[in-house]
PDB file of C-alpha atoms in Angstrom:
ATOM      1  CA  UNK A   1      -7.190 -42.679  -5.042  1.00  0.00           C
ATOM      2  CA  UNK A   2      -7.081 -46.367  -4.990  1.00  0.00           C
ATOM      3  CA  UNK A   3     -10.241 -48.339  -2.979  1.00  0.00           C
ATOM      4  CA  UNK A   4      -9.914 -52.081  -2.518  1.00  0.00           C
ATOM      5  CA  UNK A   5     -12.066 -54.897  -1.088  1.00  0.00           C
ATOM      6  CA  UNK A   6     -10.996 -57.565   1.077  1.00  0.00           C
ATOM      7  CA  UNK A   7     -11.614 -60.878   1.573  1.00  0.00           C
ATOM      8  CA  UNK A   8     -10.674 -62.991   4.624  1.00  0.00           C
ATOM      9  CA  UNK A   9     -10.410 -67.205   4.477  1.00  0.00           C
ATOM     10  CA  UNK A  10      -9.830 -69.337   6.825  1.00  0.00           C
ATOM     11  CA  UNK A  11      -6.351 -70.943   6.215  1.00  0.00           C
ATOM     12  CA  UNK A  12      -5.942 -74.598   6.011  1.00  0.00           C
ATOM     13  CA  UNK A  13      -5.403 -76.603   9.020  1.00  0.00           C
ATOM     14  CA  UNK A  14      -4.247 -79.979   7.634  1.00  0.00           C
ATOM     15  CA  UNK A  15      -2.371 -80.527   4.577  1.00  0.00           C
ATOM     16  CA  UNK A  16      -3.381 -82.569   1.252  1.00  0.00           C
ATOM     17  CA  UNK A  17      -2.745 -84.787  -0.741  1.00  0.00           C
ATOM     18  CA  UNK A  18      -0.458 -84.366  -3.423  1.00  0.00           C
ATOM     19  CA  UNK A  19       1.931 -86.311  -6.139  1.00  0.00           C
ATOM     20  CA  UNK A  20       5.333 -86.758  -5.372  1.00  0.00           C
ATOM     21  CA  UNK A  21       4.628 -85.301  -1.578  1.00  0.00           C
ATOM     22  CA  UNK A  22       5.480 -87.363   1.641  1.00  0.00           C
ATOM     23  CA  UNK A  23       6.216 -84.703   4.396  1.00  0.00           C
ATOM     24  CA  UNK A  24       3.444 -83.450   7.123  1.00  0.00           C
ATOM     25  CA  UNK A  25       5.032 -79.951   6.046  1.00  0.00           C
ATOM     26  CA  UNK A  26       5.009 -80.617   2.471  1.00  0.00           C
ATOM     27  CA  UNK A  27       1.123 -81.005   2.059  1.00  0.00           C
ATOM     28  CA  UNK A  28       0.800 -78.674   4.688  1.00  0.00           C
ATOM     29  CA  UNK A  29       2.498 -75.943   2.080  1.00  0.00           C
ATOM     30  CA  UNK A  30       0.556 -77.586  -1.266  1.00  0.00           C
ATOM     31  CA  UNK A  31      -3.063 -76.831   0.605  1.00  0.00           C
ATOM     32  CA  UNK A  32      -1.525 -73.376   1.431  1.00  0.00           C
ATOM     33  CA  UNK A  33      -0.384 -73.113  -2.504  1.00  0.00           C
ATOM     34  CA  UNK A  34      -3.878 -74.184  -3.605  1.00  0.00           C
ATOM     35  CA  UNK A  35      -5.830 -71.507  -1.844  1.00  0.00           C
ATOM     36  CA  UNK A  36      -3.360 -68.805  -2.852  1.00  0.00           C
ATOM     37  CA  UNK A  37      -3.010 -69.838  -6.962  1.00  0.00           C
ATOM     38  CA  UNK A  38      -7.397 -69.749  -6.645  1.00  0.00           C
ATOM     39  CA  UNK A  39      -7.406 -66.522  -4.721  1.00  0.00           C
ATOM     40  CA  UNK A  40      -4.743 -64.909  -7.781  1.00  0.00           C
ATOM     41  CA  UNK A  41      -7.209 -66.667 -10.498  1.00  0.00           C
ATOM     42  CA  UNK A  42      -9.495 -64.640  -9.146  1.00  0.00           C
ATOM     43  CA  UNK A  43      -7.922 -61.491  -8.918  1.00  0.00           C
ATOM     44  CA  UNK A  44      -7.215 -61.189  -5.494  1.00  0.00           C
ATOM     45  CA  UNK A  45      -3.625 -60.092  -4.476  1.00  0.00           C
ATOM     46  CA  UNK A  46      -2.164 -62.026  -1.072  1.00  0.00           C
ATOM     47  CA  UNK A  47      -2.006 -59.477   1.779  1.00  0.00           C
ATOM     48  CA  UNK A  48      -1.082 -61.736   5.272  1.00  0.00           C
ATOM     49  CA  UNK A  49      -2.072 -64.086   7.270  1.00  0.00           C
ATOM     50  CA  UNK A  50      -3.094 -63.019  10.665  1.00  0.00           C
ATOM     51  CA  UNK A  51      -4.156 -65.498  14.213  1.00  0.00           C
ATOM     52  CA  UNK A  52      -7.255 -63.671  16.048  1.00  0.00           C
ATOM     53  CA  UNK A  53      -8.926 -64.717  18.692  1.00  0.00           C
ATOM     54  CA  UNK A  54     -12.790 -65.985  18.374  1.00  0.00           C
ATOM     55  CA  UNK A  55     -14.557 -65.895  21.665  1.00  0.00           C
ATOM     56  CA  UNK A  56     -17.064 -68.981  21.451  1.00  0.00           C
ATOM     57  CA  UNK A  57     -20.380 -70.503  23.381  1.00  0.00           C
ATOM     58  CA  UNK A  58     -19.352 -73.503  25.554  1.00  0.00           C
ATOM     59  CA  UNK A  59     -22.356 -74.804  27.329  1.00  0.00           C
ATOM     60  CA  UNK A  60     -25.156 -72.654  28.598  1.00  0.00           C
ATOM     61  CA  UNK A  61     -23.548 -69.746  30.455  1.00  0.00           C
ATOM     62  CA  UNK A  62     -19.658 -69.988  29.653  1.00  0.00           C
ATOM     63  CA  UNK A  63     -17.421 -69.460  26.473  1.00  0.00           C
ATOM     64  CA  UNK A  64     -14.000 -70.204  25.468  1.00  0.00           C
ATOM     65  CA  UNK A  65     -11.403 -67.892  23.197  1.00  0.00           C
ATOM     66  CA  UNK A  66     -10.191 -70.260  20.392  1.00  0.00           C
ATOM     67  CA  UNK A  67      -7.562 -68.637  18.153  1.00  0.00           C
ATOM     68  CA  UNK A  68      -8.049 -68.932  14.403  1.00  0.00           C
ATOM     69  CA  UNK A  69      -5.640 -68.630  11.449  1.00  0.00           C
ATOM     70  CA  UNK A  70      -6.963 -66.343   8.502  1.00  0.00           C
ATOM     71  CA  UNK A  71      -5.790 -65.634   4.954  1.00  0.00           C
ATOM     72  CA  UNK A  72      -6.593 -61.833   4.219  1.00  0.00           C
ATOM     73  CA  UNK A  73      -6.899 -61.110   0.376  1.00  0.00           C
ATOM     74  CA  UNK A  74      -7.295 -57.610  -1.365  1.00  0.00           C
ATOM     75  CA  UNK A  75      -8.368 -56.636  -5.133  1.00  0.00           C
ATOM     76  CA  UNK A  76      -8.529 -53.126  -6.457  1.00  0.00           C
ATOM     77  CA  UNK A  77     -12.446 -51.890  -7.160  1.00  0.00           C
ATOM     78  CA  UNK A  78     -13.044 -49.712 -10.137  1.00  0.00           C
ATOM     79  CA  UNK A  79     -13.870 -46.291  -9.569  1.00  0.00           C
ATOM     80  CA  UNK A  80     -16.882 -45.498  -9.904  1.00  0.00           C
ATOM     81  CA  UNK A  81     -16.496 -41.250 -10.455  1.00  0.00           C
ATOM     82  CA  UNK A  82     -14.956 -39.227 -13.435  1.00  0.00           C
ATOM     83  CA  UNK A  83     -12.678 -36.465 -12.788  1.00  0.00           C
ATOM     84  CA  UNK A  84     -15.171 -34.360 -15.704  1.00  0.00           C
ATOM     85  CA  UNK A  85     -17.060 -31.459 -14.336  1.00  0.00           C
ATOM     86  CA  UNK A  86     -20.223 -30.271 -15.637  1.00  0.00           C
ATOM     87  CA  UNK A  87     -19.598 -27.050 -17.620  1.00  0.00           C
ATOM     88  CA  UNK A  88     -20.720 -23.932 -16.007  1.00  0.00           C
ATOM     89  CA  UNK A  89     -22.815 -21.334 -17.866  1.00  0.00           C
ATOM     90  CA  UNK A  90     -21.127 -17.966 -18.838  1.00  0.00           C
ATOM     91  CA  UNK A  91     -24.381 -16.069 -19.560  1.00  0.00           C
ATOM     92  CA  UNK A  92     -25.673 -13.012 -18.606  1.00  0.00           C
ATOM     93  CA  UNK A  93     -28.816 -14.310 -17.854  1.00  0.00           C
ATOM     94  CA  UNK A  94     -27.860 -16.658 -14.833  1.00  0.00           C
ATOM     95  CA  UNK A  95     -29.149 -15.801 -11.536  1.00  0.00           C
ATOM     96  CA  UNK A  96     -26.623 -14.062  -9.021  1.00  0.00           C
ATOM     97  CA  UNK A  97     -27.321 -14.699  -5.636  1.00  0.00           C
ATOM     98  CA  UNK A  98     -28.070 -11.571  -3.973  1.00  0.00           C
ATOM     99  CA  UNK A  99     -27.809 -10.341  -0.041  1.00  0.00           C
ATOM    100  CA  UNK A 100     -30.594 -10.762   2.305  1.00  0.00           C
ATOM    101  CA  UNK A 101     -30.964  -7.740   3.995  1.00  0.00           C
ATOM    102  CA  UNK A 102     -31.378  -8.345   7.637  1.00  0.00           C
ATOM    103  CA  UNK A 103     -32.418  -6.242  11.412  1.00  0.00           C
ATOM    104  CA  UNK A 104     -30.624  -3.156  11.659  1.00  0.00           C
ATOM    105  CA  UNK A 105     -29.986  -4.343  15.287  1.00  0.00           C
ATOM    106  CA  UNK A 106     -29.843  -7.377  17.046  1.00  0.00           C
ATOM    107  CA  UNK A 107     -31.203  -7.741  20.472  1.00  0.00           C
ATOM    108  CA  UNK A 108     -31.010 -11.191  23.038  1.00  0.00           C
ATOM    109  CA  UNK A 109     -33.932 -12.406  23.827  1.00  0.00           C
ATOM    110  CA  UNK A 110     -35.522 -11.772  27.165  1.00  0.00           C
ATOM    111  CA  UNK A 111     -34.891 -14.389  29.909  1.00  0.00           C
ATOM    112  CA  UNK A 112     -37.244 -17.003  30.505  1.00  0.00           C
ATOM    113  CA  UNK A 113     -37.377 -17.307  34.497  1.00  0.00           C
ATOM    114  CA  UNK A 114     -35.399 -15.287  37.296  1.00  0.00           C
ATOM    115  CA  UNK A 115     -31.377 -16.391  37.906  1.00  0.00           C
ATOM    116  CA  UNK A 116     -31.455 -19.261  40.387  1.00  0.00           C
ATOM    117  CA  UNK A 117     -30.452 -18.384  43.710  1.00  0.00           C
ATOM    118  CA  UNK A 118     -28.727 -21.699  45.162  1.00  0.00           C
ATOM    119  CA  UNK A 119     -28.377 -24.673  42.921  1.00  0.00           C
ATOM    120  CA  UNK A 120     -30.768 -27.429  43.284  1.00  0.00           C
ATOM    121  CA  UNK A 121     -29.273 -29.717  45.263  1.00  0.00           C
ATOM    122  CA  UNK A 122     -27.038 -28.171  48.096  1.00  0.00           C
ATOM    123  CA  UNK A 123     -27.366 -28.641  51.272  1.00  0.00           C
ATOM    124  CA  UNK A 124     -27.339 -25.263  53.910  1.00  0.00           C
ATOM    125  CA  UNK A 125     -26.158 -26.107  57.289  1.00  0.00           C
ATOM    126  CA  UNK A 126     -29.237 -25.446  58.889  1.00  0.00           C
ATOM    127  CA  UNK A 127     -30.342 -28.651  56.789  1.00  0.00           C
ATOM    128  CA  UNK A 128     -27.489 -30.990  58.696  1.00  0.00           C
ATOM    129  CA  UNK A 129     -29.009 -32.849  61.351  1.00  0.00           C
ATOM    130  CA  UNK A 130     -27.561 -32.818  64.804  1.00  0.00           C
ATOM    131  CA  UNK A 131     -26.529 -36.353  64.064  1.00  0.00           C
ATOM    132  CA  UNK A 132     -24.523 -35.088  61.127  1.00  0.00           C
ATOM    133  CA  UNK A 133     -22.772 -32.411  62.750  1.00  0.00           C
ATOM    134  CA  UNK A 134     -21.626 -34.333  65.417  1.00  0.00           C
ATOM    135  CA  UNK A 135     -20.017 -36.783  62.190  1.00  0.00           C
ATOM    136  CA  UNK A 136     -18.669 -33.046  60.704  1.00  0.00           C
TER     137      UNK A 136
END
């Protein structure tokens, strides 16, 4: 089975600089390139980029929800297990588990207090007060 890490960036809100680039979009895209040729240098593959919310303090007692572009990266992780097993021994002198012998018979044990009557907290209508049965 394949296990991977991930690794979320914040994605570039204004473009750069660049050679040969004049557009708003066109830096926009070459700050977007950047981040993603780093992020493959460094062996993380592209996944998507997602907007999610991010509820934030605004004064003492109130908060906003801002909504934030992110970049969200993966890279495989090595596994860390073999697929060998431990050989098991084939001798005659290995322990076999053997049954516990148990009671013959098997009896509940005893209650601890008598059955309870009437549960705890019903009322009888000899509790009802004459004010509540005229309500009834």
């Amino acid at each position: 089975m394949q296990r991977y890490e991930y690794k979320v960036v914040p994605a570039p809100q204004k473009g750069t600089k660049a050679k040969g680039v004049k557009t708003a979009e066109g830096r926009f895209a070459v700050s977007i390139e950047q981040i993603l040729n780093q992020m493959g240098q460094d062996g993380w593959e592209y996944q998507r980029a997602e907007l999610l919310p991010s509820e934030e303090r605004s004064g003492l007692t109130s908060s906003n929800v801002n909504w934030r572009n992110v970049l969200v990266f993966r890279r495989e992780i090595a596994a860390e297990f073999s697929a060998e097993r431990e050989p098991v021994e084939d001798s005659d002198d290995a322990a076999v588990a053997q049954p516990v012998p148990g009671p013959e018979e098997v009896q509940a044990p005893a209650p601890i207090s008598e059955e309870v009557k009437d549960p705890p907290l019903t009322l009888k209508p000899t509790d009802l007060s004459e004010k509540d049965k005229e309500q009834t």
